[in-house]
Amino acid sequence: MKNLLVTGGAGFIGTNFVYYWLDKYPEDHIVVLDALTYAGNKANLTEAEKNPKFEFVHGNILDQSLVETLLENHNIDTIVHFAAESHVDRSIHGPDEFINTNIVGTHTLLKAAKKIWLDADNKSHRFHHISTDEVYGTLGPDDPPFTELTPYAPNSPYAASKASSDHLVRAYHETYGLNTTISNCSNNYGPFQFPEKLIPLVIINVLFNKPLPIYGDGRQIRDWLYVDDHNRGVDLILEKGIPGQTYNIGGTNEWANIDIVHLICDLLLKKFSNDTSLAKQFANSPAAQANHPASLISHVKDRAGHDRRYAINAKKIKNNLGFIPEESFETGIRKTLTWFLDHQPWWNELLDVSYKDWIAVNYA
Ligand code: NAD
Ligand code: DAU
């Protein structure tokens, strides 16, 4: 039985992780620590809060004494550290929060874990750090995918902040003997993803007849993984991963952005033609008049320092830990579309607050 502290558990991947874990390990206790930034949503965890084995704490990973108290009072033996500023575009416009949360915040957690788990008492423990493939920089069209040995070459302030945090986690293992593991995952998609990210943004803009902004030529490539496959990878690392090691997680599923946008438009058009209630619910969507939503595609200025291609070589986690993604892109993207169509109140609320400011600043 484990007692987990999940940081950033009210965000996209953290929320999915909490439900995945409560379902698979009903004996375990989970405490979520989340600062509820624009990307955190306590309502995501309403169902989890009905479970007596779950507790939500509103607080910041920069608050070391709070983290120490949680580790002690809840007898935490496992930290799964998702909390971060996660959006590349925001890091370009305002890097400071990325440095505070992603670097200083991770270091604060490491200090608290060292104090409670190593200095006070040598307790059995694991600190798992969730990181990204963006630390490796960008690939050319014929380059082999990133392995765990690919040198770090981050290109955005976000990627640089994640790379720094990875180095700190490694250093706490090498120097102090903290039992750490790191996973570097490719692009996730699925339920609860904040609608500033490509896939939910395109879905919602199609429903509201808004332009679909494609940065540059749209031929940039990402390697997409359904969010619960990421969580399955983290689960395997917690179960069988070796302290001090890093594991890449990915779906071997490379797509150019523009092709994903066309796919979403095609699938939404089909959904509208199979279900006439959608035309009433989203009357402004071109799909409501059987017009192809791809007409909304609008090429806009490219992202500064935009990485051209990411791709993950996931052989280490596959061969050593038995990782195999369960979801194909075909099934994962359909599930995701259905979830967003079924959860309009969830994303409407976000559009009413922070997302509106974001659109006003960036697409005015
Ligand atoms: P997200 O932006 O949806 O959620 C981040 C969560 O962290 C939010 O709930 C937010 O309130 C919380 N948070 C932010 N600053 C905090 C602080 N100082 N203290 C406590 N909580 C704080 O992010 P996500 O997409 O779910 O990503 C989660 C993690 O996975 C991040 O570390 C990210 O770098 C990594 N990652 C994401 C992807 C992806 O495709 N989304 C892929 C690989 C790795
Ligand atoms: O690779 C893992 C990373 O994936 C994570 O570490 C990040 O936290 C996560 O945000 C994601 O980063 P990306 O920058 O790849 O995701 P995003 O959804 O912002 O963009 C995906 C691609 O689509 C990217 O090439 C930029 C492009 N894009 C994005 C948006 C929001 C557009 O062309 N138009 C858009 O409006």
Short mmCIF file of C-alpha atoms and ligand atoms in Angstrom, two decimals:
data_model
loop_
_atom_site.label_atom_id
_atom_site.label_comp_id
_atom_site.label_asym_id
_atom_site.label_seq_id
_atom_site.Cartn_x
_atom_site.Cartn_y
_atom_site.Cartn_z
CA MET A 1 0.00 0.00 0.00
CA LYS A 2 1.29 3.45 -0.94
CA ASN A 3 0.66 6.97 0.38
CA LEU A 4 1.09 9.31 -2.55
CA LEU A 5 1.58 13.06 -2.76
CA VAL A 6 0.54 14.12 -6.26
CA THR A 7 1.59 17.68 -7.08
CA GLY A 8 -0.38 19.46 -9.81
CA GLY A 9 -3.20 16.92 -9.45
CA ALA A 10 -5.87 19.45 -10.49
CA GLY A 11 -4.27 19.95 -13.92
CA PHE A 12 -4.74 17.90 -17.07
CA ILE A 13 -2.46 14.90 -16.60
CA GLY A 14 -2.57 15.03 -12.79
CA THR A 15 -6.38 14.75 -12.79
CA ASN A 16 -6.28 11.75 -15.11
CA PHE A 17 -3.54 10.20 -12.96
CA VAL A 18 -5.64 10.56 -9.79
CA TYR A 19 -8.63 8.75 -11.36
CA TYR A 20 -6.38 6.11 -12.92
CA TRP A 21 -4.69 5.45 -9.57
CA LEU A 22 -7.81 5.43 -7.35
CA ASP A 23 -9.41 2.98 -9.74
CA LYS A 24 -6.42 0.64 -10.02
CA TYR A 25 -5.15 0.81 -6.41
CA PRO A 26 -8.21 1.33 -4.16
CA GLU A 27 -6.12 0.62 -1.03
CA ASP A 28 -3.74 3.55 -1.60
CA HIS A 29 -4.10 7.07 -0.18
CA ILE A 30 -3.65 10.13 -2.38
CA VAL A 31 -3.04 13.70 -1.30
CA VAL A 32 -3.11 16.26 -4.11
CA LEU A 33 -1.16 19.49 -3.61
CA ASP A 34 -2.15 22.11 -6.17
CA ALA A 35 -1.87 25.90 -6.25
CA LEU A 36 -4.91 26.15 -8.59
CA THR A 37 -3.26 28.42 -11.14
CA TYR A 38 -5.28 29.24 -14.28
CA ALA A 39 -4.57 25.63 -15.38
CA GLY A 40 -5.71 23.96 -12.17
CA ASN A 41 -9.38 23.20 -11.63
CA LYS A 42 -10.60 21.82 -8.32
CA ALA A 43 -13.88 20.78 -9.94
CA ASN A 44 -11.92 18.19 -11.94
CA LEU A 45 -11.53 16.27 -8.68
CA THR A 46 -15.16 16.37 -7.51
CA GLU A 47 -15.60 12.62 -8.01
CA ALA A 48 -12.26 11.86 -6.30
CA GLU A 49 -13.29 13.93 -3.28
CA LYS A 50 -16.11 11.46 -2.61
CA ASN A 51 -13.43 8.84 -1.89
CA PRO A 52 -12.24 8.80 1.75
CA LYS A 53 -8.76 7.77 0.58
CA PHE A 54 -8.38 11.08 -1.28
CA GLU A 55 -7.57 14.56 0.01
CA PHE A 56 -7.10 17.86 -1.77
CA VAL A 57 -4.77 20.53 -0.39
CA HIS A 58 -4.77 23.99 -1.90
CA GLY A 59 -1.14 25.11 -1.68
CA ASN A 60 2.08 25.85 -3.50
CA ILE A 61 5.05 23.56 -4.05
CA LEU A 62 7.20 26.60 -3.21
CA ASP A 63 5.97 26.36 0.39
CA GLN A 64 8.57 24.02 1.89
CA SER A 65 7.11 23.86 5.38
CA LEU A 66 3.68 22.93 3.97
CA VAL A 67 5.26 20.15 1.90
CA GLU A 68 7.19 18.86 4.93
CA THR A 69 4.02 18.85 7.03
CA LEU A 70 2.16 16.90 4.35
CA LEU A 71 4.97 14.36 4.03
CA GLU A 72 4.99 13.81 7.79
CA ASN A 73 1.29 13.99 8.63
CA HIS A 74 0.21 11.71 5.79
CA ASN A 75 3.19 9.39 6.06
CA ILE A 76 3.86 9.94 2.36
CA ASP A 77 6.21 7.43 0.74
CA THR A 78 5.78 8.42 -2.93
CA ILE A 79 5.80 11.83 -4.60
CA VAL A 80 4.54 12.05 -8.18
CA HIS A 81 5.50 15.54 -9.27
CA PHE A 82 3.31 16.91 -12.09
CA ALA A 83 3.01 20.54 -10.92
CA ALA A 84 4.45 22.91 -13.48
CA GLU A 85 3.79 25.81 -15.75
CA SER A 86 3.29 23.74 -18.89
CA HIS A 87 2.44 25.93 -21.89
CA VAL A 88 5.28 26.86 -24.28
CA ASP A 89 3.55 30.00 -25.64
CA ARG A 90 3.07 31.40 -22.15
CA SER A 91 6.76 30.77 -21.39
CA ILE A 92 7.69 32.89 -24.39
CA HIS A 93 5.56 35.82 -23.20
CA GLY A 94 6.36 35.47 -19.47
CA PRO A 95 9.16 33.09 -18.44
CA ASP A 96 9.37 34.15 -14.75
CA GLU A 97 6.63 31.85 -13.45
CA PHE A 98 8.28 28.96 -15.29
CA ILE A 99 11.54 29.56 -13.45
CA ASN A 100 9.74 29.90 -10.09
CA THR A 101 7.51 26.86 -10.29
CA ASN A 102 9.42 24.50 -12.53
CA ILE A 103 12.93 25.07 -11.16
CA VAL A 104 12.63 26.63 -7.69
CA GLY A 105 9.42 24.69 -6.95
CA THR A 106 10.99 21.36 -7.90
CA HIS A 107 14.03 22.20 -5.80
CA THR A 108 11.79 23.05 -2.85
CA LEU A 109 10.09 19.65 -3.12
CA LEU A 110 13.48 17.93 -3.31
CA LYS A 111 14.69 19.74 -0.19
CA ALA A 112 11.54 18.76 1.71
CA ALA A 113 11.81 15.14 0.57
CA LYS A 114 15.47 14.95 1.55
CA LYS A 115 14.75 16.43 4.99
CA ILE A 116 11.82 14.16 5.82
CA TRP A 117 12.89 10.96 4.05
CA LEU A 118 16.66 10.99 4.47
CA ASP A 119 17.82 13.41 7.17
CA ALA A 120 15.19 12.75 9.85
CA ASP A 121 14.85 9.04 9.32
CA ASN A 122 15.91 6.76 6.47
CA LYS A 123 12.47 5.89 5.09
CA SER A 124 11.62 3.81 2.05
CA HIS A 125 10.52 6.34 -0.55
CA ARG A 126 10.31 7.35 -4.21
CA PHE A 127 10.36 10.80 -5.83
CA HIS A 128 9.05 10.55 -9.39
CA HIS A 129 9.54 13.62 -11.55
CA ILE A 130 7.31 14.10 -14.60
CA SER A 131 9.23 15.70 -17.44
CA THR A 132 8.99 16.22 -21.17
CA ASP A 133 10.63 15.29 -24.45
CA GLU A 134 11.09 19.04 -25.10
CA VAL A 135 14.30 18.97 -23.03
CA TYR A 136 16.02 17.24 -25.97
CA GLY A 137 15.35 20.12 -28.40
CA THR A 138 14.35 19.54 -31.98
CA LEU A 139 14.86 16.79 -34.58
CA GLY A 140 15.45 17.00 -38.33
CA PRO A 141 13.16 14.94 -40.60
CA ASP A 142 15.57 11.98 -40.79
CA ASP A 143 17.03 12.07 -37.28
CA PRO A 144 16.45 9.05 -35.06
CA PRO A 145 13.94 9.60 -32.21
CA PHE A 146 15.15 10.84 -28.80
CA THR A 147 16.64 8.21 -26.49
CA GLU A 148 17.45 8.69 -22.80
CA LEU A 149 21.05 9.38 -23.93
CA THR A 150 20.18 12.22 -26.34
CA PRO A 151 21.97 15.36 -25.11
CA TYR A 152 19.74 18.06 -23.62
CA ALA A 153 19.21 21.07 -25.93
CA PRO A 154 16.06 22.90 -24.75
CA ASN A 155 14.87 25.73 -26.99
CA SER A 156 12.00 27.47 -25.14
CA PRO A 157 12.02 28.93 -21.63
CA TYR A 158 9.53 26.17 -20.71
CA ALA A 159 11.83 23.43 -22.01
CA ALA A 160 14.86 25.02 -20.34
CA SER A 161 13.03 25.18 -17.01
CA LYS A 162 12.05 21.50 -17.27
CA ALA A 163 15.62 20.56 -18.25
CA SER A 164 16.94 22.43 -15.18
CA SER A 165 14.50 20.61 -12.93
CA ASP A 166 15.54 17.25 -14.40
CA HIS A 167 19.18 18.06 -13.57
CA LEU A 168 18.29 18.96 -9.99
CA VAL A 169 16.38 15.69 -9.54
CA ARG A 170 19.36 13.76 -10.91
CA ALA A 171 21.74 15.66 -8.60
CA TYR A 172 19.65 14.84 -5.51
CA HIS A 173 19.96 11.17 -6.40
CA GLU A 174 23.68 11.26 -7.14
CA THR A 175 24.65 13.52 -4.23
CA TYR A 176 22.25 12.64 -1.43
CA GLY A 177 20.95 9.23 -2.44
CA LEU A 178 17.31 10.31 -2.83
CA ASN A 179 15.41 7.56 -4.67
CA THR A 180 14.37 9.48 -7.75
CA THR A 181 13.09 8.50 -11.17
CA ILE A 182 12.33 10.75 -14.14
CA SER A 183 10.06 10.22 -17.13
CA ASN A 184 10.34 12.32 -20.29
CA CYS A 185 7.06 12.01 -22.17
CA SER A 186 5.86 13.21 -25.56
CA ASN A 187 2.66 15.25 -26.23
CA ASN A 188 -0.36 14.03 -24.27
CA TYR A 189 -4.00 14.41 -25.25
CA GLY A 190 -7.30 13.38 -23.67
CA PRO A 191 -10.01 14.48 -21.19
CA PHE A 192 -9.48 17.58 -19.01
CA GLN A 193 -6.80 19.11 -21.25
CA PHE A 194 -6.81 22.89 -20.90
CA PRO A 195 -8.13 24.46 -24.13
CA GLU A 196 -5.03 26.54 -24.84
CA LYS A 197 -3.33 23.36 -26.16
CA LEU A 198 -3.67 22.38 -29.82
CA ILE A 199 -6.18 19.50 -29.73
CA PRO A 200 -8.82 20.95 -27.34
CA LEU A 201 -8.38 24.40 -28.87
CA VAL A 202 -9.17 23.09 -32.34
CA ILE A 203 -12.19 21.09 -31.13
CA ILE A 204 -13.71 24.07 -29.31
CA ASN A 205 -12.96 26.58 -32.08
CA VAL A 206 -14.69 24.32 -34.62
CA LEU A 207 -17.75 24.18 -32.35
CA PHE A 208 -17.83 28.00 -32.10
CA ASN A 209 -16.92 28.85 -35.68
CA LYS A 210 -13.62 30.45 -34.66
CA PRO A 211 -10.40 30.42 -36.75
CA LEU A 212 -8.11 27.42 -36.26
CA PRO A 213 -4.69 29.06 -35.79
CA ILE A 214 -1.90 27.05 -37.42
CA TYR A 215 1.56 28.29 -36.52
CA GLY A 216 3.72 28.72 -39.65
CA ASP A 217 3.31 26.01 -42.28
CA GLY A 218 1.80 23.51 -39.81
CA ARG A 219 4.29 20.82 -40.82
CA GLN A 220 5.82 20.64 -37.30
CA ILE A 221 5.67 17.10 -35.94
CA ARG A 222 4.70 15.88 -32.48
CA ASP A 223 4.52 12.31 -31.11
CA TRP A 224 1.06 11.98 -29.50
CA LEU A 225 0.18 9.72 -26.57
CA TYR A 226 -3.19 9.23 -24.89
CA VAL A 227 -2.97 10.56 -21.33
CA ASP A 228 -3.76 7.26 -19.56
CA ASP A 229 -0.98 5.55 -21.50
CA HIS A 230 1.36 8.14 -19.98
CA ASN A 231 -0.10 7.24 -16.58
CA ARG A 232 0.43 3.53 -17.26
CA GLY A 233 4.08 4.32 -17.99
CA VAL A 234 4.45 6.22 -14.70
CA ASP A 235 2.77 3.33 -12.86
CA LEU A 236 5.32 0.86 -14.31
CA ILE A 237 8.21 3.14 -13.34
CA LEU A 238 6.91 3.41 -9.77
CA GLU A 239 6.53 -0.36 -9.63
CA LYS A 240 9.67 -1.56 -11.39
CA GLY A 241 11.80 1.46 -12.34
CA ILE A 242 15.32 1.75 -10.97
CA PRO A 243 16.15 4.77 -8.77
CA GLY A 244 18.46 7.20 -10.55
CA GLN A 245 17.13 6.18 -13.97
CA THR A 246 15.30 8.14 -16.63
CA TYR A 247 12.64 6.61 -18.90
CA ASN A 248 11.28 8.07 -22.14
CA ILE A 249 7.53 7.53 -22.68
CA GLY A 250 5.94 7.93 -26.11
CA GLY A 251 3.44 6.45 -28.50
CA THR A 252 5.55 6.09 -31.66
CA ASN A 253 2.82 8.17 -33.22
CA GLU A 254 4.21 11.12 -35.19
CA TRP A 255 1.76 13.56 -36.74
CA ALA A 256 2.20 16.92 -38.47
CA ASN A 257 0.01 19.56 -36.78
CA ILE A 258 -1.91 20.38 -39.94
CA ASP A 259 -2.80 16.70 -40.46
CA ILE A 260 -4.19 16.45 -36.91
CA VAL A 261 -6.28 19.55 -37.47
CA HIS A 262 -7.71 18.08 -40.70
CA LEU A 263 -8.41 14.79 -38.91
CA ILE A 264 -10.31 16.55 -36.10
CA CYS A 265 -12.33 18.54 -38.66
CA ASP A 266 -13.22 15.35 -40.58
CA LEU A 267 -14.22 13.46 -37.43
CA LEU A 268 -16.35 16.33 -36.11
CA LEU A 269 -18.16 16.68 -39.43
CA LYS A 270 -18.98 12.94 -39.29
CA LYS A 271 -20.18 13.23 -35.68
CA PHE A 272 -22.53 16.08 -36.62
CA SER A 273 -23.95 14.10 -39.54
CA ASN A 274 -24.57 11.05 -37.30
CA ASP A 275 -26.11 13.00 -34.41
CA THR A 276 -28.54 15.80 -35.28
CA SER A 277 -28.68 17.06 -31.66
CA LEU A 278 -25.13 18.43 -32.09
CA ALA A 279 -26.30 20.94 -34.71
CA LYS A 280 -28.75 22.33 -32.14
CA GLN A 281 -26.15 22.39 -29.34
CA PHE A 282 -23.48 24.05 -31.50
CA ALA A 283 -25.56 25.93 -34.04
CA ASN A 284 -22.72 28.29 -35.04
CA SER A 285 -20.35 25.51 -36.05
CA PRO A 286 -19.86 25.11 -39.80
CA ALA A 287 -20.50 21.38 -39.19
CA ALA A 288 -24.07 22.28 -38.13
CA GLN A 289 -24.71 23.34 -41.75
CA ALA A 290 -22.76 20.34 -43.12
CA ASN A 291 -19.92 22.69 -44.14
CA HIS A 292 -16.40 21.38 -43.72
CA PRO A 293 -14.75 22.94 -40.61
CA ALA A 294 -11.36 22.87 -42.36
CA SER A 295 -12.49 26.15 -43.95
CA LEU A 296 -11.66 27.72 -40.54
CA ILE A 297 -7.93 26.90 -40.86
CA SER A 298 -5.89 30.08 -40.65
CA HIS A 299 -2.10 30.12 -40.93
CA VAL A 300 -0.68 32.60 -38.40
CA LYS A 301 2.79 33.81 -37.40
CA ASP A 302 5.02 30.96 -36.26
CA ARG A 303 5.86 30.40 -32.59
CA ALA A 304 9.28 31.90 -31.72
CA GLY A 305 11.96 29.17 -31.52
CA HIS A 306 9.37 26.60 -32.65
CA ASP A 307 10.77 23.07 -32.48
CA ARG A 308 10.23 21.31 -35.80
CA ARG A 309 9.94 17.71 -34.74
CA TYR A 310 9.76 15.58 -31.58
CA ALA A 311 9.81 11.79 -31.57
CA ILE A 312 10.41 9.38 -28.71
CA ASN A 313 12.31 6.12 -28.76
CA ALA A 314 10.46 4.22 -26.01
CA LYS A 315 12.50 0.98 -26.23
CA LYS A 316 13.92 1.27 -22.71
CA ILE A 317 10.56 1.42 -20.93
CA LYS A 318 9.14 -1.16 -23.33
CA ASN A 319 11.99 -3.69 -23.00
CA ASN A 320 12.82 -3.16 -19.31
CA LEU A 321 9.38 -2.48 -17.82
CA GLY A 322 6.95 -3.95 -20.38
CA PHE A 323 5.31 -0.67 -21.45
CA ILE A 324 2.88 -0.91 -24.38
CA PRO A 325 0.39 1.91 -25.08
CA GLU A 326 -3.19 0.58 -24.96
CA GLU A 327 -4.79 3.33 -26.99
CA SER A 328 -4.23 3.76 -30.74
CA PHE A 329 -4.44 7.33 -32.04
CA GLU A 330 -7.66 6.35 -33.82
CA THR A 331 -9.36 5.22 -30.57
CA GLY A 332 -7.77 7.90 -28.36
CA ILE A 333 -8.76 10.84 -30.53
CA ARG A 334 -12.35 9.56 -30.85
CA LYS A 335 -12.61 9.20 -27.05
CA THR A 336 -11.23 12.70 -26.66
CA LEU A 337 -13.70 14.24 -29.14
CA THR A 338 -16.58 12.50 -27.42
CA TRP A 339 -15.40 13.71 -24.00
CA PHE A 340 -15.22 17.34 -25.14
CA LEU A 341 -18.63 17.15 -26.85
CA ASP A 342 -20.11 15.66 -23.66
CA HIS A 343 -18.49 18.16 -21.26
CA GLN A 344 -19.43 21.58 -22.57
CA PRO A 345 -20.09 22.98 -19.04
CA TRP A 346 -16.51 22.02 -18.04
CA TRP A 347 -14.84 23.99 -20.80
CA ASN A 348 -17.43 26.79 -20.96
CA GLU A 349 -16.40 27.74 -17.45
CA LEU A 350 -12.75 27.95 -18.48
CA LEU A 351 -13.63 30.04 -21.53
CA ASP A 352 -15.38 32.44 -19.21
CA VAL A 353 -12.25 33.04 -17.14
CA SER A 354 -8.63 32.73 -18.11
CA TYR A 355 -8.87 31.36 -21.65
CA LYS A 356 -10.75 34.45 -22.80
CA ASP A 357 -7.86 36.70 -21.66
CA TRP A 358 -5.45 34.42 -23.43
CA ILE A 359 -7.36 34.61 -26.72
CA ALA A 360 -7.70 38.40 -26.36
CA VAL A 361 -3.95 38.84 -25.92
CA ASN A 362 -2.80 36.41 -28.56
CA TYR A 363 -5.36 36.48 -31.32
CA ALA A 364 -6.63 40.07 -31.10
P1 NAD B 1 -1.29 21.63 -16.62
O1 NAD B 1 -0.78 22.99 -16.95
O2 NAD B 1 -2.58 21.17 -17.19
O3 NAD B 1 -1.41 21.47 -15.03
C1 NAD B 1 -0.42 21.93 -14.15
C2 NAD B 1 -0.99 21.86 -12.73
O4 NAD B 1 0.05 22.30 -11.82
C3 NAD B 1 -2.19 22.78 -12.50
O5 NAD B 1 -3.18 22.10 -11.76
C4 NAD B 1 -1.61 23.93 -11.69
O6 NAD B 1 -2.57 24.55 -10.83
C5 NAD B 1 -0.52 23.22 -10.90
N1 NAD B 1 0.54 24.14 -10.47
C6 NAD B 1 1.21 25.05 -11.22
N2 NAD B 1 2.10 25.71 -10.47
C7 NAD B 1 2.01 25.19 -9.22
C8 NAD B 1 2.69 25.45 -8.00
N3 NAD B 1 3.65 26.40 -7.92
N4 NAD B 1 2.37 24.73 -6.90
C9 NAD B 1 1.40 23.78 -6.97
N5 NAD B 1 0.71 23.50 -8.10
C10 NAD B 1 1.02 24.20 -9.20
O7 NAD B 1 -0.11 20.66 -17.01
P2 NAD B 1 -0.14 19.19 -17.66
O8 NAD B 1 -0.27 19.31 -19.12
O9 NAD B 1 -1.09 18.36 -16.88
O10 NAD B 1 1.36 18.73 -17.36
C11 NAD B 1 1.69 18.11 -16.11
C12 NAD B 1 3.17 17.79 -16.10
O11 NAD B 1 3.48 16.94 -17.21
C13 NAD B 1 4.07 19.01 -16.26
O12 NAD B 1 5.18 18.82 -15.43
C14 NAD B 1 4.49 18.98 -17.72
O13 NAD B 1 5.76 19.58 -17.89
C15 NAD B 1 4.55 17.50 -17.98
N6 NAD B 1 4.29 17.05 -19.36
C16 NAD B 1 3.17 17.46 -20.01
C17 NAD B 1 2.92 16.97 -21.29
C18 NAD B 1 1.68 17.38 -22.05
O14 NAD B 1 1.57 17.06 -23.23
N7 NAD B 1 0.73 18.06 -21.46
C19 NAD B 1 3.82 16.07 -21.90
C20 NAD B 1 4.96 15.70 -21.19
C21 NAD B 1 5.18 16.18 -19.91
O1 DAU B 2 6.13 17.45 -26.04
C1 DAU B 2 5.60 17.52 -24.77
C2 DAU B 2 5.01 18.89 -24.55
O2 DAU B 2 3.79 18.95 -25.30
C3 DAU B 2 4.72 19.21 -23.08
O3 DAU B 2 5.93 19.23 -22.38
C4 DAU B 2 4.01 20.56 -22.94
O4 DAU B 2 3.67 20.79 -21.59
C5 DAU B 2 2.75 20.52 -23.78
O5 DAU B 2 2.13 21.79 -23.74
C6 DAU B 2 3.07 20.16 -25.23
O6 DAU B 2 3.84 21.21 -25.85
P1 DAU B 2 3.55 21.68 -27.36
O7 DAU B 2 4.07 23.04 -27.52
O8 DAU B 2 3.99 20.64 -28.32
O9 DAU B 2 1.92 21.65 -27.33
P2 DAU B 2 0.84 22.65 -27.95
O10 DAU B 2 -0.48 21.97 -27.83
O11 DAU B 2 0.97 24.03 -27.43
O12 DAU B 2 1.25 22.69 -29.48
C7 DAU B 2 1.31 21.50 -30.27
C8 DAU B 2 1.80 21.91 -31.64
O13 DAU B 2 0.78 22.69 -32.29
C9 DAU B 2 3.04 22.80 -31.62
O14 DAU B 2 3.85 22.49 -32.75
C10 DAU B 2 2.47 24.22 -31.76
C11 DAU B 2 1.25 24.00 -32.61
N1 DAU B 2 0.13 24.93 -32.37
C12 DAU B 2 -0.32 25.06 -31.09
C13 DAU B 2 -1.37 25.91 -30.80
C14 DAU B 2 -1.85 26.09 -29.38
C15 DAU B 2 -0.49 25.59 -33.43
O15 DAU B 2 -0.08 25.44 -34.60
N2 DAU B 2 -1.53 26.41 -33.15
C16 DAU B 2 -2.00 26.62 -31.87
O16 DAU B 2 -2.96 27.42 -31.68
#
